[in-house]
Each structure stands twice: as structure tokens, then as C-alpha cells.
Amino acid sequence: MLYRTLAEAFEKLERTSSYLEKNSIIAELLKRTPEEEIEHVVLLLLGRPWPAYVSKETGVGLQQLKKAIAKASGYSTSDVDKLMREVGDLGEVAARLIGKKRQVTLFTEKLTVGKVFERIRQLPEITGEGSVDRKTDHISELLTSASPVEAKFVVRTVLGDLRIGVAEGRLRDAIATAFDLDPQEVEHAYMLTTDYSMVAKAAAMGGRRGLGKLSVCVGHPVNPMLAQRAEDIDEILERMGGKAAFEIKLDGIRIQVHKEGDRIQLFTRRMEDYSSMFPDLIEPLRKAVKPKRAIVDGELVAIDKRAGRPMPFQEVLRRRRKYGIKETAEQIPVQIQLFDVLLVEDRPMLAEPYVRRRKMLEKIVDVVEGKVGVVEQRVLDKKEDIQKFLDKAVRIGHEGLLAKDLKSSYRAGRREFLWLKLKPAVETLDLVVVGAHYGKGKRAGVFGSYVLAARDEETGRYQTVTRCGSGFTDDDLKDLTKMFKKIQIKRPHEDVDMEIEADAYFEPRVVFEIAYEEIQVSPEEKHTSGMGLRFPRYLRVREDRRPEEITTVREIEELFELQERRKGKRS
Ligand code: AMP
């Protein structure tokens, strides 16, 4: 196929902004394209001779291109510069100068799509000594055989700035129009392969059946499945039929691992290839993922080794760099926690239900301590158990949980209600412990619940807010009792306003982080702050918080107002 046909279509596409017109120009072009060239045409339409997920660049700068244009047209680089200042688009400059070519070429072969595609694709391979000049020659040779309109688009393609307004969504519709398919089917095929050139070829050769045959393959990142947000546990249980798998929700970078023999590739959610940024994960992944060929899905996180807690997301992001990779790898060691599997040898797993995929994942992954793991998961149907797991996740420092429908397939590229994010219901409060009550039954002999207070900003006094007896493990209760006995006093501390009676009183020194479901005004039990909490739950001791820094009564009042506003919106 002649490149002229493509360049003329580009020209038409550039001139129109009408969606329908663009659609019919592309559809016509695709119909006219021979099957064996359709992949080239589609990639060139998208502006690069590689699919978006291949992180290659031509590596040709403006100056080199200017030289190539000068060489091919017989003008000087200062002529090129001058015209560039006038028109501001190097493609246009090339078209005009090639049109007025000073150098008469005796024989010019006609440019084909294949030749332009191959030539541009070779550019990153031209490296080493003299590569700048060799690249310039490589391009000028193409331009020598080009007509003005061809020159314009060759130059723009090399620059990576085609400006014809063809985004991927538009290609989906045009492929559907050209081969008489439903855009949804085309989109689905794209979600599996992330490559419209493959999709168009399959559609051209086999129509709907051709598309149906497309499947995930190593090297082509699959569009990741995404999650919706759940309001609360009830919503999850209701949507998922009373039972679901719950996994820790890690806060890092979503990574899809592709393995083929010894080759490991890491793709992000946006299909970027991050393999070279994490050399410290490659060998562990080779070991951990047992099959020769596999695609697994997970989250890349940094864990503070000493504290055993996740490091903030910002730390992980510092690993996203082109230089100094080794040094940063030592400063911020990362690990990958896997939670799904999309391909095992030649078996695509996407259509299999979650439970089967999870089983398969556990089977094919050998955990490499500190480097490659499988996300902690529990299948739960009881609200309290889910709450406990959520509290645990938050206590360790994670964002929350992800609930997954046990029967759901892997819905590539979709954000549906089959994966639901569960975060702690509301903000947590940091409250100081001022008293306690002994437990009963199993908890006899230890403090079973604690009286907690917030700080009045103006007077600096501590005013009680709630009693809290849940969220503690048996070990917590034992350890806390031991600790509090050391600061026990006979009556409420002089800085504390407290009307309820307790079994023990303490110096206001230890701060608890408390989760709750709702703030109440004038609760049944009389609290001196005038506020109360529904379903308070202990999360952890905040060793990093001094009593002077805890939540104030004013802040609780503000949270209450916010909560009421939100409620108003919901009803
Ligand atoms: P969000 O980005 O808030 O929509 O949440 C979805 C993201 O959470 C996913 O894209 C993953 O990057 C991340 N994530 C963390 N842990 C998990 C998990 N166990 N399962 C699925 N996604 C997870």
C-alpha cells in the first residue's frame, strides 16, 4: 500500500473535527487496507510504530529533523529555521520545502506504508558513535522520496506529534464501522490486548469470530480490573450475596507482571513498562512465579522493614525514575503483593471465577520473603469479622479492604460493583485515656473498657467523650492493663472533667486511636464534652501523639456537622 494513501487520509482527518466524518474516513481507509498491512496502518494512525505500552521513542530531536529536512530539500538549516519561525510546525515546513525542492533527484522510488513504518521503527536501534548523523541520514533518505504531504506526516510521526485527532476511542468506533461489529465487542478485545493494531487485524480477517479468538498474551498488558467504592459493610454483603472475599487494600503502584521463560516485564495501570525501574524485583519474580509463562496482577509497595509497616505511597513513587535506580533501590526496598492471575501457561484465566483464580494464584506463587507475596485474604460473611479485619488492616497502616465477588470473572478495564473498596467509615479520633472499668467473664481481672476524653482547646482540660470496650484482642487487654496499672491514680486527674464513675482512673498520658460509626450529641451516658460516639472501636495506641495534640472538642463538633450534612445528602 502506498504511503500516499495514508498521508492523504491524515490530511483529511486533520481538516475535519466532525466525529462522523472522521469515523468514515478511518473506516474507509481500513476497508481499503490489505489485511497484511492493517497493523501498520492502525499504529501509524495512532501516531507511533509501536503500541502505546511499548516504551520506545525515536530519540530524534528537533535539530536533527531540521537537518534531515535541509538535506532532503536542498535548503540550508537557516532556511528551515526561518520558515519554522513563520509557520510553527515542522511538518508543514517539510511539506513546503520539499514542494520547492532545489535538489533534483533523478530517481525516486514511491514510498510504501511498509517502508515508512520500518524506517521509523528502526530509529531507536541506531545507537553508538555517529548515531546522531546516521539517524539524520536515515530520515532524510525517507524524505527524499516523499511528496510534500508525505513529508509532512513522516516528520510529525518521527516527532511523535501527528495532530490528526485520532484517539483510541475513535479507532474503536471506526473498526466497528469498517467491519460491521458492535463497538463493545471491539472494546472488549482491546481490553484484553491493549493493542488496536491486533484488534483491527483480527476484525479484518475474521470479523466477530476473529475478535472472539483474541486472548491475553504475554507482553501485551491487560487493562486492569478496577473497584467501586462501598459506603459500608452492609452494602458489600448485600451486593455480593451475603459473603465475599476480603483482601487488604495496599497503597502502592498497580503492577501487572508478565513472565515468559526468564523474561519478566512489569506494566502499570496505564500500560507503561516499568521493568527497568525495579531491577530488584526481577530475579525474585522469576523464582516466585513458577509457570514458564504467566500473567499475574498485584500491587507494588514499600514496607518499612524495622516497623513492619507500609511506607507512604510517596516513598514508592520515589522509585519511579530513570537514573540512580540502584541507589534508590537500596534506600527504598519494595515488594510486590499479588492478588490475581490472568494467564497460566496457555490457559487464560479471565473467565474463571474469583475463587478459582485465587486458588491458582496460591498454587503458582512461591512466596519470596520481603520481595514477592500473595495479598492476605479472608472469605467472610459476618459483619463483625469483616469489621475486625478492616480494623486490623487500618491498624497496620493500610488503606482498608477490597471486597471481591466470589463468582466474578476478571473484568478487564471495568470499574464495576464486583470489586468494592471498603475504607474506615469515618475519620478516626485520637483520645486520651482517663479511666477504665474491669471486664466481666472471660475478661475478669483485666480492664475491659476504657473511658476516653478529648481536649477543650480553650481551657486545656480533658472532657470525656465515650467508653470503649471493643476492638481489643485478648493480648491487647492484658498488655494495656499492665501498662495502665503503672499510671493509675485514686480519683479523676485534676485536669479531667468527668462525671461517670469508673473502676480506675489514670493520669491523662496515653492516647488511643479510636474508630467509630457516628458522632452523637447529648448521648445517653453523660459525657462532659457534650458529645458521644456510637460503636467506638480501639485501633491502636498512638505512641507518637502527646495528650496536648489529641482531637479537640471543637473538632468533634465540626465532624458532627459534616456528618449531618453528608446524611442530608444521602437522604
Ligand atoms: P482505587 O485506585 O482507589 O480505585 O483502588 C483500586 C486500586 O487499589 C487498584 O487499582 C490497585 O492498585 C489497588 N489495590 C490495592 N490492594 C488491592 C487488592 N487487594 N486487590 C485489588 N486492587 C488492590
Coordinates of C-alpha atoms and ligand atoms in Angstrom, one line a residue:
M1 CA 0.0 0.0 0.0
L2 CA 1.3 3.4 -0.9
Y3 CA 2.1 5.8 1.9
R4 CA 0.4 8.5 -0.1
T5 CA -3.0 6.9 0.5
L6 CA -2.4 7.1 4.3
A7 CA -0.9 10.6 4.2
E8 CA -3.9 11.8 2.2
A9 CA -6.3 10.3 4.8
F10 CA -4.3 12.0 7.5
E11 CA -4.6 15.3 5.7
K12 CA -8.4 14.9 5.5
L13 CA -8.6 13.9 9.2
E14 CA -6.6 17.0 10.2
R15 CA -9.0 19.2 8.3
T16 CA -12.2 18.0 9.9
S17 CA -13.3 17.9 13.5
S18 CA -16.6 16.2 12.8
Y19 CA -16.8 12.9 14.6
L20 CA -18.9 11.2 11.9
E21 CA -16.6 12.4 9.2
K22 CA -13.5 11.2 11.0
N23 CA -15.2 7.9 11.6
S24 CA -16.0 7.4 7.9
I25 CA -12.5 8.5 6.7
I26 CA -10.9 5.9 9.0
A27 CA -13.4 3.2 8.3
E28 CA -12.9 3.7 4.5
L29 CA -9.1 3.6 5.0
L30 CA -9.3 0.4 7.0
K31 CA -11.5 -1.3 4.4
R32 CA -9.1 -0.4 1.6
T33 CA -6.1 -1.7 3.6
P34 CA -4.8 -5.1 2.7
E35 CA -5.0 -7.5 5.7
E36 CA -1.3 -7.9 6.0
E37 CA -0.8 -4.2 6.3
I38 CA -3.6 -3.3 8.6
E39 CA -1.5 -3.4 11.8
H40 CA 1.0 -0.9 10.3
V41 CA -1.8 1.4 9.2
V42 CA -3.5 1.4 12.6
L43 CA -0.3 2.1 14.5
L44 CA 0.6 4.9 12.2
L45 CA -2.9 6.3 12.6
L46 CA -2.3 6.4 16.3
G47 CA 1.0 8.2 15.6
R48 CA 3.7 5.7 16.6
P49 CA 5.0 2.5 15.0
W50 CA 4.6 0.8 18.4
P51 CA 1.6 0.1 20.6
A52 CA 1.2 2.6 23.4
Y53 CA 2.6 0.1 26.0
V54 CA 6.0 -0.2 24.3
S55 CA 8.2 2.4 25.9
K56 CA 10.3 3.2 22.8
E57 CA 11.0 6.6 21.4
T58 CA 12.6 7.5 18.1
G59 CA 15.1 9.6 20.0
V60 CA 15.2 12.2 17.3
G61 CA 15.3 15.8 18.3
L62 CA 14.1 18.9 16.5
Q63 CA 17.6 19.9 15.4
Q64 CA 18.2 16.5 13.8
L65 CA 15.0 16.7 11.9
K66 CA 15.7 20.2 10.7
K67 CA 19.0 18.9 9.3
A68 CA 17.3 16.0 7.6
I69 CA 14.7 18.3 6.0
A70 CA 17.5 20.6 4.8
K71 CA 19.4 17.7 3.4
A72 CA 16.4 16.2 1.6
S73 CA 15.2 19.5 0.2
G74 CA 18.5 21.1 -0.7
Y75 CA 17.8 24.2 1.5
S76 CA 20.0 25.3 4.4
T77 CA 19.2 24.8 8.0
S78 CA 18.8 28.5 8.4
D79 CA 16.1 28.4 5.7
V80 CA 14.4 25.7 7.7
D81 CA 14.7 27.7 10.9
K82 CA 13.3 30.8 9.2
L83 CA 10.3 29.1 7.9
M84 CA 9.8 27.3 11.2
R85 CA 9.5 30.6 12.9
E86 CA 6.8 31.6 10.4
V87 CA 4.6 28.5 10.5
G88 CA 5.5 26.9 13.8
D89 CA 5.0 23.3 12.6
L90 CA 8.0 21.3 11.4
G91 CA 5.7 19.0 9.4
E92 CA 4.4 22.0 7.4
V93 CA 7.9 23.3 6.9
A94 CA 8.9 20.0 5.5
A95 CA 5.9 19.9 3.2
R96 CA 6.7 23.4 1.8
L97 CA 10.4 22.9 1.3
I98 CA 10.1 19.5 -0.2
G99 CA 7.5 21.0 -2.5
K100 CA 10.0 23.6 -3.7
K101 CA 12.8 21.1 -3.7
R102 CA 16.1 22.5 -5.1
Q103 CA 17.8 19.2 -5.5
V104 CA 16.6 17.3 -8.5
T105 CA 16.5 13.6 -7.7
L106 CA 16.9 11.5 -10.7
F107 CA 15.1 8.5 -9.4
T108 CA 12.7 8.4 -6.5
E109 CA 11.0 5.3 -5.5
K110 CA 7.5 5.6 -4.3
L111 CA 7.1 5.4 -0.5
T112 CA 5.1 2.5 0.8
V113 CA 3.4 2.2 4.2
G114 CA 5.7 -0.7 5.0
K115 CA 8.9 1.2 4.3
V116 CA 7.9 4.3 6.3
F117 CA 6.8 2.0 9.2
E118 CA 10.0 0.0 9.2
R119 CA 12.3 3.0 8.8
I120 CA 10.8 4.9 11.7
R121 CA 10.7 1.8 13.8
Q122 CA 14.4 1.3 13.2
L123 CA 15.4 4.7 14.7
P124 CA 15.8 3.6 18.3
E125 CA 18.1 0.8 17.2
I126 CA 20.6 3.3 15.7
T127 CA 22.9 3.9 18.6
G128 CA 26.6 4.4 19.4
E129 CA 29.2 6.5 17.7
G130 CA 28.0 8.8 14.9
S131 CA 24.4 7.7 15.6
V132 CA 23.1 11.3 15.5
D133 CA 24.3 11.7 11.9
R134 CA 23.2 8.3 10.9
K135 CA 19.7 9.0 12.2
T136 CA 19.6 12.2 10.3
D137 CA 20.6 10.4 7.1
H138 CA 18.0 7.7 7.8
I139 CA 15.2 10.2 7.9
S140 CA 16.5 12.4 5.1
E141 CA 16.5 9.3 2.8
L142 CA 12.9 8.8 3.5
L143 CA 12.1 12.5 2.9
T144 CA 14.0 12.4 -0.4
S145 CA 11.4 10.0 -1.8
A146 CA 8.5 11.9 -0.2
S147 CA 5.9 14.1 -1.7
P148 CA 5.1 17.3 0.3
V149 CA 2.1 15.7 2.1
E150 CA 4.0 12.6 2.8
A151 CA 7.0 14.6 4.1
K152 CA 4.7 16.5 6.5
F153 CA 3.4 13.3 8.2
V154 CA 6.7 11.5 8.2
V155 CA 8.2 14.4 10.1
R156 CA 5.3 14.6 12.5
T157 CA 5.4 10.9 13.2
V158 CA 9.1 11.0 13.9
L159 CA 8.5 13.9 16.3
G160 CA 5.6 11.9 17.9
D161 CA 3.1 14.7 17.2
L162 CA 0.8 13.6 14.5
R163 CA -2.0 16.1 15.2
I164 CA -4.8 14.4 13.3
G165 CA -7.1 13.9 16.3
V166 CA -7.4 10.2 16.3
A167 CA -7.7 8.9 19.8
E168 CA -8.2 5.3 20.7
G169 CA -11.9 5.6 21.3
R170 CA -12.3 6.9 17.8
L171 CA -10.4 3.9 16.4
R172 CA -12.7 1.5 18.3
D173 CA -15.7 3.0 16.6
A174 CA -14.1 3.1 13.2
I175 CA -13.0 -0.5 13.4
A176 CA -16.6 -1.4 14.3
T177 CA -18.0 0.6 11.4
A178 CA -15.4 -0.8 8.9
F179 CA -16.1 -4.4 9.8
D180 CA -19.7 -4.2 10.8
L181 CA -19.2 -5.0 14.5
D182 CA -20.5 -3.8 17.8
P183 CA -18.2 -1.2 19.4
Q184 CA -18.5 -3.0 22.7
E185 CA -17.0 -6.2 21.2
V186 CA -14.2 -4.2 19.7
E187 CA -13.6 -2.5 23.1
H188 CA -13.6 -5.9 24.9
A189 CA -10.9 -7.2 22.5
Y190 CA -8.9 -4.1 23.2
M191 CA -9.2 -4.5 27.0
L192 CA -7.5 -8.0 26.6
T193 CA -4.7 -7.0 24.3
T194 CA -4.3 -3.2 24.7
D195 CA -3.4 -3.1 21.1
Y196 CA -5.8 -1.8 18.4
S197 CA -3.5 -3.0 15.6
M198 CA -4.1 -6.6 16.7
V199 CA -7.8 -5.9 17.2
A200 CA -8.2 -4.4 13.7
K201 CA -6.3 -7.2 12.1
A202 CA -8.4 -9.9 13.8
A203 CA -11.6 -8.0 12.8
A204 CA -10.5 -7.6 9.2
M205 CA -9.6 -11.3 8.9
G206 CA -12.2 -13.0 10.9
G207 CA -14.9 -10.5 11.9
R208 CA -16.7 -11.2 15.1
R209 CA -15.2 -14.7 15.3
G210 CA -11.8 -13.3 14.8
L211 CA -12.2 -10.9 17.7
G212 CA -13.5 -13.7 19.8
K213 CA -10.3 -15.6 19.3
L214 CA -8.2 -12.8 20.7
S215 CA -7.0 -13.5 24.1
V216 CA -4.5 -12.3 26.7
C217 CA -0.9 -12.9 25.8
V218 CA 2.4 -12.3 27.4
G219 CA 3.9 -8.9 26.5
H220 CA 0.5 -7.3 26.0
P221 CA -0.7 -5.7 29.2
V222 CA -4.3 -6.4 30.0
N223 CA -6.4 -3.4 31.1
P224 CA -6.7 -3.9 34.8
M225 CA -10.0 -4.5 36.6
L226 CA -10.9 -1.7 38.9
A227 CA -13.0 -1.2 42.0
Q228 CA -16.1 0.8 43.1
R229 CA -16.3 2.3 46.5
A230 CA -18.7 0.8 49.0
E231 CA -20.4 3.0 51.6
D232 CA -20.2 0.3 54.3
I233 CA -20.1 -3.4 55.1
D234 CA -23.8 -3.8 54.6
E235 CA -23.7 -2.6 51.1
I236 CA -20.9 -5.1 50.3
L237 CA -22.8 -8.0 51.8
E238 CA -26.0 -7.0 50.0
R239 CA -24.3 -6.7 46.6
M240 CA -22.2 -9.8 46.9
G241 CA -24.9 -12.2 48.2
G242 CA -24.0 -12.2 51.9
K243 CA -20.4 -13.4 51.5
A244 CA -17.3 -12.2 49.8
A245 CA -13.5 -12.4 49.8
F246 CA -11.8 -9.6 51.6
E247 CA -8.3 -8.6 50.8
I248 CA -6.0 -6.0 52.4
K249 CA -6.0 -2.9 50.2
L250 CA -2.4 -1.8 49.7
D251 CA -1.5 1.6 48.7
G252 CA 1.2 1.5 46.1
I253 CA 1.5 1.1 42.3
R254 CA -0.7 -1.4 40.5
I255 CA 1.6 -3.7 38.6
Q256 CA 0.9 -6.5 36.1
V257 CA 3.7 -9.0 35.9
H258 CA 4.3 -10.8 32.6
K259 CA 6.6 -13.8 32.6
E260 CA 7.9 -15.7 29.6
G261 CA 10.8 -18.0 30.4
D262 CA 13.4 -15.8 32.1
R263 CA 11.9 -12.6 30.8
I264 CA 9.9 -10.6 33.3
Q265 CA 8.0 -7.4 32.4
L266 CA 6.2 -5.0 34.7
F267 CA 3.4 -2.9 33.4
T268 CA 1.5 -0.2 35.2
R269 CA -2.2 0.5 35.2
R270 CA -1.6 2.9 32.3
M271 CA 0.3 0.2 30.4
E272 CA 3.7 1.8 30.9
D273 CA 6.6 -0.6 31.0
Y274 CA 8.3 -0.2 34.4
S275 CA 10.6 -3.2 34.1
S276 CA 13.8 -1.3 34.1
M277 CA 12.9 0.7 37.2
F278 CA 12.7 -2.2 39.6
P279 CA 15.7 -4.5 38.8
D280 CA 15.5 -5.7 42.4
L281 CA 12.2 -7.4 41.8
I282 CA 13.1 -9.2 38.5
E283 CA 15.0 -12.1 40.0
P284 CA 12.6 -12.7 42.9
L285 CA 9.7 -12.7 40.5
R286 CA 11.5 -15.3 38.2
K287 CA 11.7 -17.5 41.3
A288 CA 8.4 -16.8 42.8
V289 CA 6.2 -17.2 39.7
K290 CA 6.5 -20.9 38.9
P291 CA 5.0 -21.4 35.5
K292 CA 7.1 -20.8 32.4
R293 CA 4.5 -18.4 31.1
A294 CA 2.2 -16.4 33.3
I295 CA 0.5 -13.0 33.8
V296 CA -0.2 -12.0 37.4
D297 CA -1.7 -8.8 38.9
G298 CA -0.6 -7.1 42.1
E299 CA 0.4 -4.0 44.0
L300 CA 4.0 -2.8 44.4
V301 CA 4.6 -1.4 47.9
A302 CA 7.4 -0.3 50.1
I303 CA 7.5 -1.8 53.6
D304 CA 9.5 -0.3 56.4
K305 CA 11.4 -3.4 57.5
R306 CA 12.0 -2.4 61.1
A307 CA 8.5 -1.3 61.8
G308 CA 6.9 -3.9 59.5
R309 CA 4.5 -1.2 58.3
P310 CA 3.8 0.0 54.8
M311 CA 5.7 3.2 53.9
P312 CA 3.7 6.1 52.5
F313 CA 2.8 6.0 48.8
Q314 CA 5.1 9.0 48.1
E315 CA 8.1 6.8 49.1
V316 CA 7.2 4.2 46.5
L317 CA 6.9 7.0 43.9
R318 CA 10.5 7.9 44.5
R319 CA 11.4 4.6 42.9
R320 CA 9.8 5.8 39.6
R321 CA 12.9 7.2 37.9
K322 CA 15.3 6.8 35.0
Y323 CA 18.6 7.4 36.8
G324 CA 20.1 6.4 40.1
I325 CA 17.9 3.3 40.1
K326 CA 20.4 1.2 42.1
E327 CA 20.9 3.7 44.9
T328 CA 17.2 4.4 45.4
A329 CA 16.5 0.6 45.3
E330 CA 18.7 0.3 48.4
Q331 CA 17.1 3.2 50.2
I332 CA 13.6 2.2 49.4
P333 CA 13.2 -1.5 49.1
V334 CA 10.0 -2.5 47.5
Q335 CA 8.0 -5.7 47.3
I336 CA 5.1 -6.9 45.2
Q337 CA 1.9 -8.4 46.7
L338 CA 0.0 -10.4 44.2
F339 CA -3.8 -10.7 44.1
D340 CA -4.8 -12.1 40.8
V341 CA -3.8 -14.3 37.8
L342 CA -4.7 -13.8 34.2
L343 CA -2.7 -16.4 32.4
V344 CA -1.0 -19.6 33.3
E345 CA 1.0 -21.3 30.5
D346 CA -1.6 -21.4 27.7
R347 CA -4.6 -21.1 29.9
P348 CA -6.3 -17.7 30.0
M349 CA -7.9 -17.3 33.5
L350 CA -10.0 -14.2 33.0
A351 CA -13.3 -16.0 32.5
E352 CA -12.8 -18.2 35.6
P353 CA -14.5 -17.2 38.9
Y354 CA -12.5 -15.3 41.5
V355 CA -12.2 -18.3 43.8
R356 CA -10.6 -20.4 41.2
R357 CA -8.2 -17.7 40.2
R358 CA -7.2 -17.1 43.8
K359 CA -6.5 -20.9 44.3
M360 CA -4.5 -20.9 41.1
L361 CA -2.5 -17.9 42.3
E362 CA -1.7 -19.5 45.6
K363 CA -0.6 -22.6 43.7
I364 CA 1.7 -21.0 41.2
V365 CA 3.4 -18.5 43.5
D366 CA 6.2 -19.4 45.9
V367 CA 6.5 -16.5 48.3
V368 CA 9.9 -14.9 48.4
E369 CA 10.1 -13.2 51.8
G370 CA 10.2 -9.4 51.6
K371 CA 10.0 -9.4 47.8
V372 CA 7.1 -11.3 46.4
G373 CA 4.0 -12.2 48.4
V374 CA 0.3 -13.0 48.0
V375 CA -2.1 -10.5 49.4
E376 CA -3.7 -11.5 52.7
Q377 CA -7.3 -12.6 52.1
R378 CA -10.3 -14.0 54.0
V379 CA -13.6 -15.2 52.9
L380 CA -16.1 -13.6 55.4
D381 CA -19.8 -13.3 55.8
K382 CA -20.2 -11.9 59.3
K383 CA -20.2 -8.1 59.8
E384 CA -18.1 -8.2 63.0
D385 CA -15.4 -10.4 61.4
I386 CA -15.2 -8.0 58.4
Q387 CA -15.0 -5.1 60.8
K388 CA -12.2 -6.8 62.7
F389 CA -10.3 -7.4 59.6
L390 CA -10.8 -3.8 58.5
D391 CA -9.6 -2.6 61.8
K392 CA -6.6 -4.8 61.6
A393 CA -5.7 -3.5 58.1
V394 CA -6.0 0.1 59.3
R395 CA -4.0 -0.6 62.4
I396 CA -1.1 -1.9 60.4
G397 CA -1.3 1.2 58.3
H398 CA -3.2 0.1 55.2
E399 CA -5.9 2.0 53.5
G400 CA -8.7 -0.5 54.1
L401 CA -10.0 -3.6 52.4
L402 CA -11.1 -4.7 48.9
A403 CA -14.1 -6.9 48.8
K404 CA -14.3 -9.3 45.8
D405 CA -17.3 -11.1 44.5
L406 CA -16.5 -14.8 44.7
K407 CA -18.1 -15.7 41.4
S408 CA -16.9 -12.8 39.3
S409 CA -14.7 -13.2 36.3
Y410 CA -11.8 -10.7 35.7
R411 CA -13.5 -7.8 34.0
A412 CA -10.6 -6.2 32.2
G413 CA -10.7 -2.4 32.2
R414 CA -14.0 -2.3 34.1
R415 CA -14.9 -0.4 37.3
E416 CA -17.9 -2.3 38.5
F417 CA -19.5 -3.5 41.7
L418 CA -17.7 -6.8 41.7
W419 CA -14.7 -5.3 43.5
L420 CA -15.6 -2.9 46.2
K421 CA -13.3 -0.7 48.2
L422 CA -14.0 -0.5 51.9
K423 CA -12.3 2.2 53.9
P424 CA -12.9 3.0 57.6
A425 CA -16.3 4.6 57.9
V426 CA -15.2 7.9 59.2
E427 CA -12.1 9.7 60.3
T428 CA -10.6 8.3 63.5
L429 CA -10.1 10.3 66.7
D430 CA -7.1 10.4 68.9
L431 CA -8.4 10.4 72.5
V432 CA -6.6 10.3 75.8
V433 CA -7.4 7.5 78.3
V434 CA -8.7 8.9 81.7
G435 CA -10.3 5.8 83.3
A436 CA -11.3 2.2 82.9
H437 CA -13.8 -0.5 84.0
Y438 CA -12.9 -4.1 84.8
G439 CA -14.1 -6.7 82.4
K440 CA -16.5 -9.5 83.1
G441 CA -16.5 -13.2 82.5
K442 CA -13.6 -14.0 80.2
R443 CA -12.2 -10.5 80.7
A444 CA -12.4 -10.5 84.5
G445 CA -9.2 -9.3 86.1
V446 CA -8.2 -7.0 83.3
F447 CA -9.6 -3.7 82.2
G448 CA -12.3 -4.5 79.7
S449 CA -13.2 -1.0 78.6
Y450 CA -11.7 2.5 78.8
V451 CA -13.0 6.0 79.3
L452 CA -11.7 8.4 76.7
A453 CA -11.5 12.2 76.6
A454 CA -10.9 14.9 74.1
R455 CA -9.2 18.2 74.9
D456 CA -11.0 21.5 75.3
E457 CA -8.9 23.9 73.3
E458 CA -9.5 27.0 75.4
T459 CA -9.1 25.6 78.9
G460 CA -6.8 22.8 78.1
R461 CA -8.9 20.4 80.2
Y462 CA -9.9 16.9 79.2
Q463 CA -13.6 16.1 78.7
T464 CA -14.9 12.7 78.3
V465 CA -16.4 11.5 75.0
T466 CA -17.0 7.8 75.2
R467 CA -16.3 4.5 76.8
C468 CA -14.7 1.9 74.5
G469 CA -14.7 -1.9 75.0
S470 CA -14.3 -3.2 71.5
G471 CA -11.5 -3.6 69.0
F472 CA -9.1 -5.1 71.6
T473 CA -7.5 -8.5 71.2
D474 CA -7.1 -10.6 74.4
D475 CA -3.4 -9.8 74.3
D476 CA -4.1 -6.1 73.9
L477 CA -6.2 -6.2 77.1
K478 CA -3.6 -7.9 79.1
D479 CA -0.7 -5.6 77.9
L480 CA -2.8 -2.5 78.4
T481 CA -3.9 -3.4 81.9
K482 CA -0.3 -3.9 82.9
M483 CA 0.7 -0.6 81.4
F484 CA -2.2 1.4 82.9
K485 CA -1.7 0.0 86.4
K486 CA 1.5 1.9 86.4
I487 CA -0.2 5.3 86.0
Q488 CA -3.3 4.5 88.0
I489 CA -4.5 7.2 90.5
K490 CA -7.2 7.2 93.1
R491 CA -9.6 9.7 91.6
P492 CA -10.1 11.5 88.3
H493 CA -7.0 13.6 87.5
E494 CA -7.2 17.3 88.2
D495 CA -7.1 18.2 84.6
V496 CA -10.0 15.9 83.7
D497 CA -13.7 16.8 83.8
M498 CA -15.5 13.5 84.3
E499 CA -19.0 12.7 85.7
I500 CA -19.3 9.0 85.1
E501 CA -17.8 6.7 87.7
A502 CA -15.0 4.3 86.8
D503 CA -13.2 1.4 88.5
A504 CA -9.9 3.0 87.9
Y505 CA -8.6 6.5 87.0
F506 CA -5.3 7.4 85.2
E507 CA -3.0 10.2 84.5
P508 CA -4.0 11.5 81.1
R509 CA -0.9 10.3 79.3
V510 CA -1.8 7.5 76.9
V511 CA -3.5 8.3 73.6
F512 CA -5.7 5.8 71.7
E513 CA -6.7 6.0 68.1
I514 CA -10.4 5.3 68.0
A515 CA -12.7 4.5 65.1
Y516 CA -16.5 5.0 65.4
E517 CA -19.6 4.8 63.3
E518 CA -21.2 8.0 64.3
I519 CA -20.9 11.1 66.5
Q520 CA -23.9 11.9 68.7
V521 CA -24.8 15.0 70.7
S522 CA -26.1 14.5 74.2
P523 CA -25.7 10.7 74.3
E524 CA -27.4 8.6 76.9
E525 CA -24.3 8.3 79.1
K526 CA -23.3 11.7 80.4
H527 CA -20.1 12.9 78.9
T528 CA -18.6 16.3 79.9
S529 CA -17.8 17.2 76.3
G530 CA -21.5 17.0 75.5
M531 CA -20.7 14.7 72.6
G532 CA -20.6 10.9 72.3
L533 CA -19.6 8.1 69.9
R534 CA -21.7 5.3 68.5
F535 CA -19.8 2.0 68.2
P536 CA -16.4 3.2 69.2
R537 CA -13.6 0.8 68.4
Y538 CA -10.0 0.7 69.6
L539 CA -7.4 0.7 66.8
R540 CA -4.1 1.3 68.5
V541 CA -2.0 3.2 71.0
R542 CA -0.7 6.4 69.4
E543 CA 2.8 6.5 70.8
D544 CA 3.6 9.4 68.6
R545 CA 0.9 11.6 70.0
R546 CA 1.1 13.7 73.2
P547 CA -2.1 14.4 75.1
E548 CA -1.7 18.1 74.1
E549 CA -2.0 17.1 70.5
I550 CA -5.2 15.0 70.7
T551 CA -8.5 15.7 69.0
T552 CA -10.3 18.7 70.4
V553 CA -13.9 19.0 71.4
R554 CA -14.3 21.7 68.8
E555 CA -13.0 19.3 66.1
I556 CA -15.5 16.7 67.2
E557 CA -18.3 19.2 66.9
E558 CA -17.1 20.1 63.4
L559 CA -17.0 16.4 62.4
F560 CA -20.6 16.1 63.7
E561 CA -21.8 18.9 61.5
L562 CA -20.0 17.4 58.5
Q563 CA -21.6 14.0 59.2
E564 CA -25.1 15.6 59.4
R565 CA -24.5 17.3 56.1
R566 CA -23.5 14.1 54.5
K567 CA -26.5 12.3 55.9
G568 CA -28.7 15.1 54.5
K569 CA -27.2 14.5 51.1
R570 CA -27.8 10.8 51.2
S571 CA -31.5 11.1 52.1
Ligands
AMP1 P1 -8.6 2.9 43.6 O1 -7.3 3.3 42.9 O2 -8.9 3.7 44.8 O3 -9.7 2.9 42.6 O4 -8.5 1.4 44.1 C1 -8.2 0.4 43.3 C2 -6.7 0.1 43.3 O5 -6.3 -0.4 44.6 C3 -6.2 -0.9 42.4 O6 -6.0 -0.4 41.1 C4 -4.9 -1.4 43.0 O7 -3.9 -0.6 42.5 C5 -5.1 -1.1 44.4 N1 -5.2 -2.3 45.3 C6 -4.6 -2.5 46.5 N2 -4.8 -3.7 47.0 C7 -5.6 -4.4 46.1 C8 -6.2 -5.7 46.1 N3 -6.0 -6.5 47.2 N4 -6.9 -6.0 45.1 C9 -7.1 -5.1 44.0 N5 -6.6 -3.9 44.0 C10 -5.8 -3.5 45.0

